[in-house]
């Protein structure tokens, strides 16, 4: 009995499109250093589904780890979720065996939905000699899978360089020094002598 799990030699039940596996260097938008990523592109074939309905599933799994996206499709009540889950499994398998990517670090950077070819039409016959047109839409999905690896943070100024080294530098100003002391409450053991009838602040 053939197994339903995709093997290593098979390419895909859907048309697979792969890109280069070289690392791409990007900067973290929060300034935490340099991030090296590898990407893998997977595109499904056109299947009968409305692009507007398929876009709802795309918005649901974008920016998620690929294992979490597969889990979301397992519990989704949408009819197209089974096809999307199968495509995610194939995308993860191809990224592992073709690009040597780590599945624990893979996530969906981008999920796009596109329309298929010209929608086929079918005549819908009605009563009293009337008729309508039934359009059967088709759509496809494109996944961009990234594998990111955090590298050592890169300091952009003197303060960040000192923080990464474990200390705080002195500024070139007379009588001014940066400290990292934690705020503590003042001791109120000193007695008040000659109190004023008003507050000083």
N, C-alpha and C. Protein backbone atom coordinates (compact mmCIF):
# COMPACT_ATOMS: atom_id res chain seq x y z
N UNK A 1 0.86 -1.21 0.00
CA UNK A 1 0.00 0.00 0.00
C UNK A 1 0.88 1.23 0.00
N UNK A 2 0.75 2.12 -0.97
CA UNK A 2 1.63 3.30 -1.02
C UNK A 2 1.36 4.23 0.13
N UNK A 3 2.43 4.84 0.62
CA UNK A 3 2.30 5.78 1.74
C UNK A 3 1.89 7.15 1.24
N UNK A 4 1.11 7.85 2.07
CA UNK A 4 0.66 9.20 1.71
C UNK A 4 1.71 10.25 2.01
N UNK A 5 2.80 9.86 2.74
CA UNK A 5 3.85 10.82 3.07
C UNK A 5 4.77 11.00 1.88
N UNK A 6 5.09 12.24 1.51
CA UNK A 6 5.98 12.45 0.37
C UNK A 6 7.37 11.93 0.66
N UNK A 7 7.96 11.21 -0.32
CA UNK A 7 9.30 10.68 -0.14
C UNK A 7 10.34 11.67 -0.66
N UNK A 8 11.60 11.31 -0.53
CA UNK A 8 12.67 12.24 -0.86
C UNK A 8 12.85 12.38 -2.36
N UNK A 9 12.60 11.31 -3.11
CA UNK A 9 12.86 11.36 -4.54
C UNK A 9 11.78 12.10 -5.30
N UNK A 10 10.56 12.15 -4.76
CA UNK A 10 9.48 12.81 -5.48
C UNK A 10 9.66 14.32 -5.41
N UNK A 11 9.19 14.99 -6.45
CA UNK A 11 9.32 16.45 -6.47
C UNK A 11 8.12 17.11 -5.83
N UNK A 12 6.91 16.92 -6.37
CA UNK A 12 5.73 17.51 -5.79
C UNK A 12 4.51 17.07 -6.56
N UNK A 13 3.38 17.10 -5.86
CA UNK A 13 2.11 16.91 -6.54
C UNK A 13 1.69 18.19 -7.23
N UNK A 14 2.24 19.30 -6.77
CA UNK A 14 2.02 20.60 -7.40
C UNK A 14 3.31 20.99 -8.11
N UNK A 15 3.22 21.90 -9.04
CA UNK A 15 4.40 22.34 -9.76
C UNK A 15 5.31 23.12 -8.83
N UNK A 16 6.55 22.69 -8.70
CA UNK A 16 7.49 23.28 -7.77
C UNK A 16 8.39 24.24 -8.53
N UNK A 17 8.62 25.40 -7.95
CA UNK A 17 9.54 26.37 -8.51
C UNK A 17 10.51 26.76 -7.42
N UNK A 18 11.81 26.54 -7.65
CA UNK A 18 12.83 26.79 -6.64
C UNK A 18 13.70 27.94 -7.06
N UNK A 19 14.29 28.62 -6.05
CA UNK A 19 15.21 29.71 -6.27
C UNK A 19 16.58 29.32 -5.73
N UNK A 20 17.52 30.25 -5.78
CA UNK A 20 18.86 30.00 -5.28
C UNK A 20 18.83 29.87 -3.77
N UNK A 21 19.80 29.13 -3.23
CA UNK A 21 19.85 28.87 -1.79
C UNK A 21 20.92 29.70 -1.10
N UNK A 22 21.42 30.77 -1.73
CA UNK A 22 22.44 31.58 -1.11
C UNK A 22 21.85 32.38 0.03
N UNK A 23 22.72 32.71 0.99
CA UNK A 23 22.27 33.50 2.12
C UNK A 23 22.06 34.94 1.69
N UNK A 24 21.05 35.54 2.28
CA UNK A 24 20.79 36.96 2.10
C UNK A 24 21.00 37.66 3.44
N UNK A 25 21.69 38.78 3.42
CA UNK A 25 21.99 39.51 4.64
C UNK A 25 21.03 40.68 4.76
N UNK A 26 20.30 40.72 5.86
CA UNK A 26 19.37 41.80 6.13
C UNK A 26 19.61 42.33 7.52
N UNK A 27 19.21 43.57 7.75
CA UNK A 27 19.36 44.18 9.07
C UNK A 27 18.04 44.12 9.80
N UNK A 28 18.12 43.76 11.05
CA UNK A 28 16.93 43.71 11.88
C UNK A 28 16.35 45.10 12.03
N UNK A 29 15.06 45.31 11.80
CA UNK A 29 14.50 46.66 11.91
C UNK A 29 14.57 47.24 13.31
N UNK A 30 14.75 46.40 14.33
CA UNK A 30 14.84 46.88 15.70
C UNK A 30 16.28 47.16 16.13
N UNK A 31 17.23 47.01 15.21
CA UNK A 31 18.61 47.33 15.52
C UNK A 31 19.32 46.30 16.36
N UNK A 32 18.91 45.03 16.30
CA UNK A 32 19.53 43.98 17.11
C UNK A 32 20.67 43.29 16.39
N UNK A 33 21.07 43.75 15.23
CA UNK A 33 22.19 43.16 14.54
C UNK A 33 21.84 42.70 13.15
N UNK A 34 22.72 41.86 12.59
CA UNK A 34 22.58 41.38 11.22
C UNK A 34 21.93 40.01 11.24
N UNK A 35 21.03 39.77 10.30
CA UNK A 35 20.34 38.50 10.18
C UNK A 35 20.64 37.89 8.82
N UNK A 36 21.11 36.65 8.81
CA UNK A 36 21.35 35.93 7.56
C UNK A 36 20.18 34.98 7.32
N UNK A 37 19.64 35.03 6.13
CA UNK A 37 18.47 34.23 5.82
C UNK A 37 18.72 33.47 4.52
N UNK A 38 18.09 32.32 4.42
CA UNK A 38 18.00 31.57 3.17
C UNK A 38 16.53 31.43 2.83
N UNK A 39 16.22 31.46 1.56
CA UNK A 39 14.82 31.42 1.15
C UNK A 39 14.60 30.30 0.15
N UNK A 40 13.37 29.83 0.15
CA UNK A 40 12.92 28.80 -0.78
C UNK A 40 11.53 29.17 -1.25
N UNK A 41 11.32 29.14 -2.54
CA UNK A 41 10.04 29.53 -3.13
C UNK A 41 9.29 28.29 -3.62
N UNK A 42 8.03 28.23 -3.29
CA UNK A 42 7.18 27.11 -3.69
C UNK A 42 5.88 27.67 -4.24
N UNK A 43 5.46 27.15 -5.38
CA UNK A 43 4.23 27.62 -6.03
C UNK A 43 3.33 26.43 -6.33
N UNK A 44 2.08 26.56 -5.98
CA UNK A 44 1.13 25.49 -6.24
C UNK A 44 0.55 25.64 -7.65
N UNK A 45 -0.12 24.61 -8.06
CA UNK A 45 -0.82 24.64 -9.34
C UNK A 45 -2.18 25.32 -9.13
N UNK A 46 -2.81 25.68 -10.20
CA UNK A 46 -4.15 26.27 -10.12
C UNK A 46 -5.16 25.19 -9.72
N UNK A 47 -5.97 25.51 -8.74
CA UNK A 47 -7.02 24.58 -8.32
C UNK A 47 -8.31 25.38 -8.10
N UNK A 48 -9.46 24.72 -8.20
CA UNK A 48 -10.75 25.44 -8.16
C UNK A 48 -11.04 26.02 -6.79
N UNK A 49 -10.85 27.31 -6.66
CA UNK A 49 -11.18 28.05 -5.45
C UNK A 49 -11.21 29.52 -5.81
N UNK A 50 -12.01 30.27 -5.10
CA UNK A 50 -12.10 31.71 -5.35
C UNK A 50 -10.86 32.39 -4.76
N UNK A 51 -10.21 33.29 -5.49
CA UNK A 51 -9.03 33.97 -4.93
C UNK A 51 -9.34 34.77 -3.68
N UNK A 52 -10.53 35.32 -3.57
CA UNK A 52 -10.87 36.09 -2.37
C UNK A 52 -10.93 35.19 -1.14
N UNK A 53 -11.47 33.98 -1.29
CA UNK A 53 -11.53 33.06 -0.16
C UNK A 53 -10.15 32.50 0.17
N UNK A 54 -9.33 32.28 -0.86
CA UNK A 54 -7.99 31.77 -0.61
C UNK A 54 -7.10 32.81 0.05
N UNK A 55 -7.39 34.08 -0.19
CA UNK A 55 -6.60 35.14 0.42
C UNK A 55 -6.81 35.20 1.93
N UNK A 56 -7.97 34.76 2.41
CA UNK A 56 -8.20 34.72 3.86
C UNK A 56 -7.25 33.73 4.54
N UNK A 57 -7.03 32.58 3.89
CA UNK A 57 -6.08 31.62 4.45
C UNK A 57 -4.65 32.13 4.36
N UNK A 58 -4.35 32.87 3.30
CA UNK A 58 -3.00 33.43 3.17
C UNK A 58 -2.71 34.44 4.27
N UNK A 59 -3.69 35.27 4.61
CA UNK A 59 -3.50 36.23 5.69
C UNK A 59 -3.37 35.55 7.04
N UNK A 60 -3.93 34.36 7.16
CA UNK A 60 -3.90 33.65 8.44
C UNK A 60 -2.52 33.05 8.73
N UNK A 61 -1.80 32.63 7.69
CA UNK A 61 -0.54 31.91 7.91
C UNK A 61 0.68 32.75 7.60
N UNK A 62 0.51 33.97 7.14
CA UNK A 62 1.67 34.81 6.85
C UNK A 62 2.41 35.15 8.13
N UNK A 63 3.76 35.14 8.06
CA UNK A 63 4.66 35.46 9.18
C UNK A 63 4.66 34.40 10.27
N UNK A 64 4.07 33.25 10.03
CA UNK A 64 4.05 32.17 11.02
C UNK A 64 5.15 31.17 10.71
N UNK A 65 5.67 30.47 11.73
CA UNK A 65 6.53 29.32 11.45
C UNK A 65 5.78 28.28 10.63
N UNK A 66 6.51 27.58 9.79
CA UNK A 66 5.83 26.69 8.84
C UNK A 66 5.15 25.54 9.57
N UNK A 67 5.69 25.10 10.69
CA UNK A 67 5.01 24.05 11.45
C UNK A 67 3.71 24.56 12.06
N UNK A 68 3.71 25.81 12.52
CA UNK A 68 2.49 26.39 13.07
C UNK A 68 1.45 26.63 11.96
N UNK A 69 1.91 27.00 10.76
CA UNK A 69 0.98 27.19 9.64
C UNK A 69 0.30 25.88 9.26
N UNK A 70 1.06 24.78 9.28
CA UNK A 70 0.46 23.48 8.98
C UNK A 70 -0.56 23.10 10.06
N UNK A 71 -0.26 23.42 11.29
CA UNK A 71 -1.20 23.12 12.38
C UNK A 71 -2.47 23.96 12.25
N UNK A 72 -2.34 25.20 11.81
CA UNK A 72 -3.52 26.03 11.61
C UNK A 72 -4.41 25.48 10.51
N UNK A 73 -3.81 24.94 9.45
CA UNK A 73 -4.60 24.37 8.37
C UNK A 73 -5.24 23.05 8.77
N UNK A 74 -4.68 22.35 9.74
CA UNK A 74 -5.29 21.11 10.21
C UNK A 74 -6.65 21.37 10.86
N UNK A 75 -6.76 22.48 11.58
CA UNK A 75 -7.98 22.77 12.32
C UNK A 75 -8.85 23.81 11.63
N UNK A 76 -8.51 24.18 10.41
CA UNK A 76 -9.32 25.16 9.69
C UNK A 76 -10.54 24.48 9.07
N UNK A 77 -11.66 25.19 9.08
CA UNK A 77 -12.90 24.65 8.52
C UNK A 77 -13.07 25.00 7.04
N UNK A 78 -12.14 25.73 6.46
CA UNK A 78 -12.25 26.10 5.04
C UNK A 78 -12.02 24.88 4.16
N UNK A 79 -12.70 24.87 3.01
CA UNK A 79 -12.56 23.74 2.11
C UNK A 79 -11.16 23.67 1.49
N UNK A 80 -10.56 24.84 1.23
CA UNK A 80 -9.24 24.87 0.59
C UNK A 80 -8.10 24.64 1.57
N UNK A 81 -8.40 24.49 2.86
CA UNK A 81 -7.33 24.34 3.85
C UNK A 81 -6.57 23.02 3.66
N UNK A 82 -7.25 21.98 3.20
CA UNK A 82 -6.57 20.70 2.96
C UNK A 82 -5.55 20.82 1.84
N UNK A 83 -5.90 21.55 0.79
CA UNK A 83 -4.96 21.74 -0.31
C UNK A 83 -3.79 22.63 0.11
N UNK A 84 -4.07 23.63 0.91
CA UNK A 84 -3.00 24.52 1.38
C UNK A 84 -2.07 23.77 2.33
N UNK A 85 -2.64 22.92 3.19
CA UNK A 85 -1.79 22.14 4.09
C UNK A 85 -0.87 21.20 3.33
N UNK A 86 -1.40 20.55 2.30
CA UNK A 86 -0.57 19.67 1.49
C UNK A 86 0.56 20.43 0.82
N UNK A 87 0.28 21.65 0.35
CA UNK A 87 1.32 22.46 -0.29
C UNK A 87 2.38 22.88 0.72
N UNK A 88 1.97 23.18 1.95
CA UNK A 88 2.94 23.56 2.98
C UNK A 88 3.86 22.39 3.35
N UNK A 89 3.30 21.17 3.38
CA UNK A 89 4.12 19.99 3.68
C UNK A 89 5.15 19.77 2.59
N UNK A 90 4.75 19.93 1.33
CA UNK A 90 5.69 19.77 0.23
C UNK A 90 6.74 20.88 0.24
N UNK A 91 6.33 22.09 0.56
CA UNK A 91 7.30 23.20 0.61
C UNK A 91 8.35 22.96 1.69
N UNK A 92 7.93 22.46 2.85
CA UNK A 92 8.88 22.17 3.92
C UNK A 92 9.82 21.04 3.53
N UNK A 93 9.28 19.99 2.89
CA UNK A 93 10.11 18.86 2.48
C UNK A 93 11.15 19.28 1.46
N UNK A 94 10.72 20.05 0.45
CA UNK A 94 11.67 20.47 -0.58
C UNK A 94 12.72 21.42 -0.02
N UNK A 95 12.35 22.26 0.94
CA UNK A 95 13.33 23.17 1.53
C UNK A 95 14.37 22.40 2.33
N UNK A 96 13.97 21.27 2.93
CA UNK A 96 14.92 20.48 3.72
C UNK A 96 15.88 19.73 2.81
N UNK A 97 15.37 19.06 1.78
CA UNK A 97 16.19 18.18 0.96
C UNK A 97 16.89 18.92 -0.18
N UNK A 98 16.32 20.01 -0.66
CA UNK A 98 16.93 20.73 -1.77
C UNK A 98 17.81 21.89 -1.33
N UNK A 99 17.44 22.54 -0.22
CA UNK A 99 18.20 23.70 0.24
C UNK A 99 18.91 23.46 1.57
N UNK A 100 18.76 22.27 2.16
CA UNK A 100 19.38 21.95 3.44
C UNK A 100 19.01 22.98 4.51
N UNK A 101 17.74 23.35 4.58
CA UNK A 101 17.28 24.32 5.56
C UNK A 101 16.78 23.60 6.81
N UNK A 102 16.93 24.28 7.93
CA UNK A 102 16.50 23.72 9.21
C UNK A 102 15.00 23.97 9.39
N UNK A 103 14.19 22.93 9.57
CA UNK A 103 12.74 23.16 9.70
C UNK A 103 12.35 23.93 10.95
N UNK A 104 13.22 23.92 11.98
CA UNK A 104 12.89 24.64 13.20
C UNK A 104 13.00 26.16 13.02
N UNK A 105 13.79 26.60 12.05
CA UNK A 105 13.99 28.04 11.83
C UNK A 105 13.24 28.56 10.62
N UNK A 106 12.43 27.70 9.98
CA UNK A 106 11.73 28.14 8.78
C UNK A 106 10.40 28.81 9.15
N UNK A 107 10.11 29.89 8.46
CA UNK A 107 8.82 30.56 8.62
C UNK A 107 8.41 31.15 7.28
N UNK A 108 7.14 31.48 7.16
CA UNK A 108 6.59 31.99 5.91
C UNK A 108 6.79 33.50 5.87
N UNK A 109 7.75 33.92 5.08
CA UNK A 109 8.01 35.34 4.95
C UNK A 109 6.93 36.02 4.14
N UNK A 110 6.45 35.36 3.09
CA UNK A 110 5.47 35.97 2.19
C UNK A 110 4.59 34.88 1.62
N UNK A 111 3.29 35.16 1.55
CA UNK A 111 2.31 34.25 0.95
C UNK A 111 1.47 35.07 -0.02
N UNK A 112 1.52 34.72 -1.27
CA UNK A 112 0.80 35.46 -2.31
C UNK A 112 -0.27 34.56 -2.92
N UNK A 113 -1.35 35.19 -3.33
CA UNK A 113 -2.47 34.51 -4.00
C UNK A 113 -2.65 35.14 -5.36
N UNK A 114 -2.73 34.31 -6.38
CA UNK A 114 -2.91 34.79 -7.74
C UNK A 114 -4.08 34.11 -8.42
N UNK A 115 -4.64 34.80 -9.37
CA UNK A 115 -5.74 34.24 -10.15
C UNK A 115 -5.21 33.24 -11.16
N UNK A 116 -6.04 32.26 -11.46
CA UNK A 116 -5.69 31.29 -12.47
C UNK A 116 -5.94 31.84 -13.87
N UNK A 117 -6.00 30.96 -14.85
CA UNK A 117 -6.31 31.42 -16.21
C UNK A 117 -7.74 31.93 -16.31
N UNK A 118 -8.14 32.25 -17.49
CA UNK A 118 -9.49 32.76 -17.70
C UNK A 118 -10.52 31.79 -17.16
N UNK A 119 -11.42 32.33 -16.33
CA UNK A 119 -12.38 31.47 -15.66
C UNK A 119 -13.26 30.76 -16.68
N UNK A 120 -13.36 29.43 -16.62
CA UNK A 120 -14.29 28.73 -17.52
C UNK A 120 -15.74 29.05 -17.15
N UNK A 121 -16.58 29.08 -18.15
CA UNK A 121 -17.99 29.44 -17.97
C UNK A 121 -18.88 28.24 -18.29
N UNK A 122 -20.01 28.23 -17.64
CA UNK A 122 -20.98 27.17 -17.85
C UNK A 122 -22.37 27.78 -17.87
N UNK A 123 -23.19 27.30 -18.77
CA UNK A 123 -24.54 27.83 -18.92
C UNK A 123 -25.42 27.27 -17.82
N UNK A 124 -26.14 28.16 -17.14
CA UNK A 124 -27.08 27.78 -16.10
C UNK A 124 -28.49 28.01 -16.63
N UNK A 125 -29.15 26.92 -17.05
CA UNK A 125 -30.49 27.02 -17.64
C UNK A 125 -31.52 27.22 -16.55
N UNK A 126 -32.42 28.15 -16.80
CA UNK A 126 -33.48 28.47 -15.85
C UNK A 126 -34.84 28.28 -16.53
N UNK A 127 -35.89 28.55 -15.78
CA UNK A 127 -37.22 28.38 -16.32
C UNK A 127 -37.63 29.51 -17.25
N UNK A 128 -38.65 29.27 -18.06
CA UNK A 128 -39.23 30.24 -18.98
C UNK A 128 -38.22 30.76 -20.00
N UNK A 129 -37.33 29.88 -20.43
CA UNK A 129 -36.40 30.24 -21.49
C UNK A 129 -35.26 31.13 -21.06
N UNK A 130 -35.10 31.32 -19.77
CA UNK A 130 -33.99 32.17 -19.32
C UNK A 130 -32.78 31.30 -18.99
N UNK A 131 -31.61 31.94 -18.91
CA UNK A 131 -30.39 31.23 -18.56
C UNK A 131 -29.41 32.23 -17.94
N UNK A 132 -28.46 31.68 -17.23
CA UNK A 132 -27.41 32.48 -16.61
C UNK A 132 -26.04 31.89 -16.92
N UNK A 133 -25.00 32.57 -16.44
CA UNK A 133 -23.63 32.14 -16.67
C UNK A 133 -23.00 31.81 -15.31
N UNK A 134 -22.48 30.60 -15.20
CA UNK A 134 -21.76 30.17 -14.01
C UNK A 134 -20.27 30.23 -14.29
N UNK A 135 -19.55 30.98 -13.49
CA UNK A 135 -18.09 31.09 -13.65
C UNK A 135 -17.42 30.26 -12.56
N UNK A 136 -16.46 29.45 -12.95
CA UNK A 136 -15.73 28.59 -12.03
C UNK A 136 -14.32 29.15 -11.85
N UNK A 137 -14.09 29.87 -10.78
CA UNK A 137 -12.77 30.50 -10.62
C UNK A 137 -11.70 29.49 -10.20
N UNK A 138 -10.46 29.83 -10.50
CA UNK A 138 -9.29 29.07 -10.08
C UNK A 138 -8.24 30.03 -9.54
N UNK A 139 -7.43 29.54 -8.65
CA UNK A 139 -6.39 30.37 -8.04
C UNK A 139 -5.21 29.49 -7.66
N UNK A 140 -4.10 30.14 -7.34
CA UNK A 140 -2.90 29.44 -6.89
C UNK A 140 -2.24 30.26 -5.79
N UNK A 141 -1.34 29.62 -5.05
CA UNK A 141 -0.61 30.27 -3.96
C UNK A 141 0.88 30.14 -4.19
N UNK A 142 1.60 31.12 -3.69
CA UNK A 142 3.06 31.13 -3.78
C UNK A 142 3.61 31.41 -2.38
N UNK A 143 4.47 30.51 -1.89
CA UNK A 143 5.06 30.63 -0.57
C UNK A 143 6.53 31.03 -0.71
N UNK A 144 6.96 31.96 0.12
CA UNK A 144 8.37 32.31 0.24
C UNK A 144 8.79 31.94 1.65
N UNK A 145 9.56 30.87 1.76
CA UNK A 145 9.99 30.33 3.06
C UNK A 145 11.39 30.85 3.35
N UNK A 146 11.56 31.40 4.54
CA UNK A 146 12.85 31.90 4.98
C UNK A 146 13.36 31.08 6.15
N UNK A 147 14.67 30.91 6.17
CA UNK A 147 15.35 30.33 7.32
C UNK A 147 16.33 31.38 7.84
N UNK A 148 16.05 31.92 8.98
CA UNK A 148 16.88 32.99 9.52
C UNK A 148 17.81 32.45 10.59
N UNK A 149 19.00 32.99 10.62
CA UNK A 149 19.99 32.64 11.63
C UNK A 149 20.54 33.94 12.21
N UNK A 150 20.30 34.10 13.50
CA UNK A 150 20.75 35.30 14.17
C UNK A 150 22.27 35.25 14.37
N UNK A 151 22.93 36.32 13.99
CA UNK A 151 24.35 36.43 14.17
C UNK A 151 24.67 37.36 15.33
N UNK A 152 25.94 37.56 15.57
CA UNK A 152 26.36 38.42 16.66
C UNK A 152 25.95 39.85 16.37
N UNK A 153 25.35 40.55 17.33
CA UNK A 153 24.95 41.94 17.08
C UNK A 153 26.13 42.82 16.74
N UNK A 154 25.87 43.77 15.87
CA UNK A 154 26.90 44.71 15.42
C UNK A 154 26.61 46.06 16.02
N UNK A 155 27.60 46.64 16.69
CA UNK A 155 27.42 47.94 17.32
C UNK A 155 27.47 49.05 16.27
N UNK A 156 26.56 50.01 16.40
CA UNK A 156 26.49 51.11 15.45
C UNK A 156 27.07 52.40 16.00
N UNK A 157 27.30 52.49 17.32
CA UNK A 157 27.90 53.69 17.89
C UNK A 157 28.69 53.29 19.13
N UNK A 158 29.21 54.30 19.83
CA UNK A 158 30.07 54.04 20.98
C UNK A 158 29.30 53.43 22.13
N UNK A 159 28.07 53.89 22.34
CA UNK A 159 27.28 53.38 23.45
C UNK A 159 26.94 51.92 23.25
N UNK A 160 26.50 51.54 22.06
CA UNK A 160 26.17 50.14 21.79
C UNK A 160 27.41 49.27 21.88
N UNK A 161 28.56 49.76 21.42
CA UNK A 161 29.78 48.98 21.51
C UNK A 161 30.15 48.72 22.97
N UNK A 162 29.96 49.72 23.83
CA UNK A 162 30.26 49.53 25.24
C UNK A 162 29.26 48.60 25.92
N UNK A 163 28.00 48.68 25.52
CA UNK A 163 27.00 47.79 26.10
C UNK A 163 27.27 46.34 25.73
N UNK A 164 27.68 46.11 24.47
CA UNK A 164 28.01 44.74 24.07
C UNK A 164 29.24 44.23 24.78
N UNK A 165 30.19 45.14 25.12
CA UNK A 165 31.40 44.73 25.83
C UNK A 165 31.16 44.52 27.31
N UNK A 166 30.02 45.00 27.84
CA UNK A 166 29.71 44.79 29.24
C UNK A 166 29.94 45.98 30.12
N UNK A 167 30.09 47.16 29.60
CA UNK A 167 30.31 48.35 30.41
C UNK A 167 29.71 49.57 29.75
N UNK A 168 29.79 50.69 30.44
CA UNK A 168 29.30 51.96 29.93
C UNK A 168 30.47 52.92 29.80
N UNK A 169 30.57 53.64 28.67
CA UNK A 169 31.70 54.54 28.49
C UNK A 169 31.45 55.90 29.14
N UNK A 170 32.51 56.68 29.22
CA UNK A 170 32.42 58.05 29.68
C UNK A 170 32.30 58.99 28.50
N UNK A 171 31.40 59.91 28.62
CA UNK A 171 31.27 60.91 27.56
C UNK A 171 32.35 61.96 27.72
N UNK A 172 32.70 62.58 26.61
CA UNK A 172 33.73 63.61 26.62
C UNK A 172 33.13 64.94 27.06
N UNK A 173 32.66 64.95 28.29
CA UNK A 173 32.09 66.16 28.85
C UNK A 173 32.57 66.36 30.27
N UNK A 174 32.78 67.58 30.66
CA UNK A 174 33.33 67.85 31.97
C UNK A 174 32.26 67.59 33.04
N UNK A 175 32.62 66.74 33.97
CA UNK A 175 31.73 66.47 35.09
C UNK A 175 30.51 65.64 34.74
N UNK A 176 30.52 64.91 33.63
CA UNK A 176 29.37 64.09 33.24
C UNK A 176 29.84 62.68 32.96
N UNK A 177 29.13 61.69 33.50
CA UNK A 177 29.49 60.30 33.31
C UNK A 177 28.22 59.45 33.27
N UNK A 178 28.14 58.57 32.31
CA UNK A 178 27.00 57.67 32.21
C UNK A 178 27.15 56.54 33.22
N UNK A 179 26.08 56.24 33.89
CA UNK A 179 26.08 55.17 34.89
C UNK A 179 24.97 54.18 34.59
N UNK A 180 25.08 53.04 35.21
CA UNK A 180 24.06 52.00 35.06
C UNK A 180 23.49 51.62 36.43
N UNK A 181 23.55 52.54 37.38
CA UNK A 181 23.05 52.25 38.71
C UNK A 181 21.52 52.14 38.70
N UNK A 182 21.03 51.20 39.46
CA UNK A 182 19.60 51.01 39.57
C UNK A 182 19.03 52.01 40.57
N UNK A 183 17.86 52.53 40.27
CA UNK A 183 17.24 53.53 41.14
C UNK A 183 16.87 52.88 42.48
N UNK A 184 17.22 53.55 43.56
CA UNK A 184 16.88 53.11 44.91
C UNK A 184 16.22 54.25 45.66
N UNK A 185 15.39 53.91 46.61
CA UNK A 185 14.68 54.92 47.37
C UNK A 185 15.62 55.59 48.38
N UNK A 186 15.43 56.88 48.59
CA UNK A 186 16.27 57.61 49.53
C UNK A 186 15.96 57.20 50.96
N UNK A 187 16.99 57.21 51.78
CA UNK A 187 16.81 56.89 53.20
C UNK A 187 16.25 58.10 53.93
N UNK A 188 15.21 57.90 54.71
CA UNK A 188 14.54 58.99 55.41
C UNK A 188 14.85 58.95 56.91
N UNK A 189 16.09 58.64 57.23
CA UNK A 189 16.51 58.59 58.64
C UNK A 189 17.00 59.94 59.15
N UNK A 190 17.28 60.87 58.25
CA UNK A 190 17.78 62.18 58.69
C UNK A 190 16.63 63.01 59.27
N UNK A 191 16.81 63.55 60.46
CA UNK A 191 15.71 64.33 61.04
C UNK A 191 15.51 65.65 60.33
N UNK A 192 14.27 66.15 60.36
CA UNK A 192 13.92 67.42 59.72
C UNK A 192 14.12 68.53 60.75
N UNK A 193 14.96 69.52 60.43
CA UNK A 193 15.27 70.64 61.30
C UNK A 193 14.71 71.91 60.70
N UNK A 194 13.99 72.66 61.51
CA UNK A 194 13.38 73.92 61.07
C UNK A 194 12.54 73.72 59.80
N UNK A 195 11.48 72.96 59.88
CA UNK A 195 10.67 72.73 58.67
C UNK A 195 9.99 74.02 58.23
N UNK A 196 9.81 74.16 56.95
CA UNK A 196 9.14 75.33 56.37
C UNK A 196 7.64 75.07 56.27
N UNK A 197 6.85 76.12 56.27
CA UNK A 197 5.38 75.93 56.19
C UNK A 197 4.89 75.62 54.78
N UNK A 198 5.76 75.38 53.84
CA UNK A 198 5.35 75.09 52.47
C UNK A 198 6.33 74.05 51.92
N UNK A 199 5.90 73.41 50.80
CA UNK A 199 6.74 72.41 50.15
C UNK A 199 7.78 73.08 49.29
N UNK A 200 8.93 72.43 49.14
CA UNK A 200 9.99 72.99 48.34
C UNK A 200 9.82 72.70 46.84
N UNK A 201 8.91 71.77 46.54
CA UNK A 201 8.70 71.47 45.13
C UNK A 201 7.38 72.03 44.65
